[in-house]
C-alpha angles and dihedrals in degrees: 000000000000131000108233117219120197116214130197124220093270092058097254122138122246125217093336095158093054092044093048093048091046091052091052091051089049091051090052094047096049098036090236109154093002097139098127092262102079131046094286094116146007095259120217141273093239123194098290093254139089131043129343128179122225123196114203111212092206102043118179093020094059101021097106096050093044090052089053091051090047092050090051091049095049090049090054092041107036092172092063125072117197117204109205121212116183116206124183113250091238091058101037102091094048092049093051092046090051091049091048090057100037107025133253103105117160125237095246131019141175106262117184123190090251094067101026099095094055094051092044092050089057091053093243100130133070118230111245103196096103093045092050091048090061095040132096084237091070109114092006099087124088106271094214091053091048091051091047089055092048092049092048092055094084106266105301092101091230125139114240101161133040108225120240103175151343119236113201127197114260135190107220116196136179106248091192093055093044092050092048091051093044092240127154121238109280095245093138131047091242090057090045093057092042090054093045089057100041096046093054120100108157092187089063093038090246120142135184097220145010115221124202109240100156132059113347094022098129098065091050092048091050090051091054092046099051092038091059099037095047091220106152105195132059091212131045122245091279092058089226105087125059122228095217092104096044107136090246091056091046090054091047093052092048090056094044096046088046088072091071112115090350096074100359136063116266088233088071089083091081101024120126119193096277093054092041093051093045090049092051094046094051102038144050101267116141104214142019131186112211134116141269091279095080097049096102091050089057092047091054094046102039109012119230091277093075105044146028132203114215135171116274116286120273121249136191114006092003092288122143116220122182134172116240119267112218116259110238125223149144127263139193117236114227094227094061113126092201106047096152092059091041091054091049088057093048090048092050095045092053096042117117096261097045094040091052093048092048096048095043087058093043095041091229136132110269121236094212111085094219092049089052089063096056120123097242092071093066088052095049097075100193091050092049093046091048092050090047093049090054094049105037098065095248095112133063116201120213104212111225115216099253087154091073109097088216096050097098092048094046093046095045125017097025098048113019091083089050091052089056088054089054090052091050092048093245094116130033121241088238095054090046094052094041089055092050091045092055090053093046095047090051093048091048092050092050092048093049090049091050091050090051 
């Protein structure tokens, strides 16, 4: 059985949340797909023993650390066997959506705020409020991360994912190259553009910047737009119209996209984060926008003597504006037949010791309050600077609408190809942002109507 999605002439989705939820109800009513692996039932608590399956939403990148956490868990819980399945972040949503429709969902999966609403709208996730209330984790998890997860769930204020970490945007730059060129630290957007130009020598295959043109490009472009424009809200005062196509954002995107092939490698057109990070680590490129997650890769490749990771540059009036990075977490799928064992694993994975170990490896901000006090954070400079920037009042966060069931599709499949057209000069920044704005305004209207 397929979920039908209606599209308008601009490519936006129509009433996807209602259609998805209706399809799930239809699956339940007819028994189609009800094999214990999809959303055709509420699963069972089980006896707290036996096998559970865990899908990692950032397989490859986080495989080693998750296997360490799993080994620790199985040692502490010898009656439970965790089967690890690593799935690349670019493929995760489609694989979960396919399993929701056709069966084969795991017991536990990585569920970030960016994809939570879509899975919740299809009835695939168990609510975790009552489990958390009885858990030693209660009161120990970062309140802002918990609220971000609740807000991302689609408007019912329920908790569908236990947060593991926050992953802020970072501007990494080569301190050795900056020093050699006599450049100041790129703490402002003006300095950023000056460095991008001065560090570029195409004849020597040297570039000032690497831009993300492949998978995941939209979030990075939005960060650059809002950071330069200084606009601090994703929606206007009415709450019905997005600000993505505000003239200031259009001008910012024109300038940012204009770096492509002038101060960046041509290969950037198709680079996702893994290729972009590998390219920066192995070459002579001055700057890279990514997040805290790649910090350890840079340390291994360059050592801390050759680079720094700082908060995003400041814009108008010396203010720093960043778009929100999705909080990551782990969720319990409703179809699990062994929920007690699955919850034990979630509880263990987000405990202080495991959460600290995981985030030290990932270079991210821990969700557990006790883990956030561990000594390693003060030694991981980008993590410490990011945490400080979020708490000292210097940064305004533009909250992206992760609660929209269509957000992931609009910000990825629907518009990543168009962003590549902007980079190539085949589509104007204005047309690109107007198209995205139409889709977002429609999705917001449908969501507001659904919420009443």
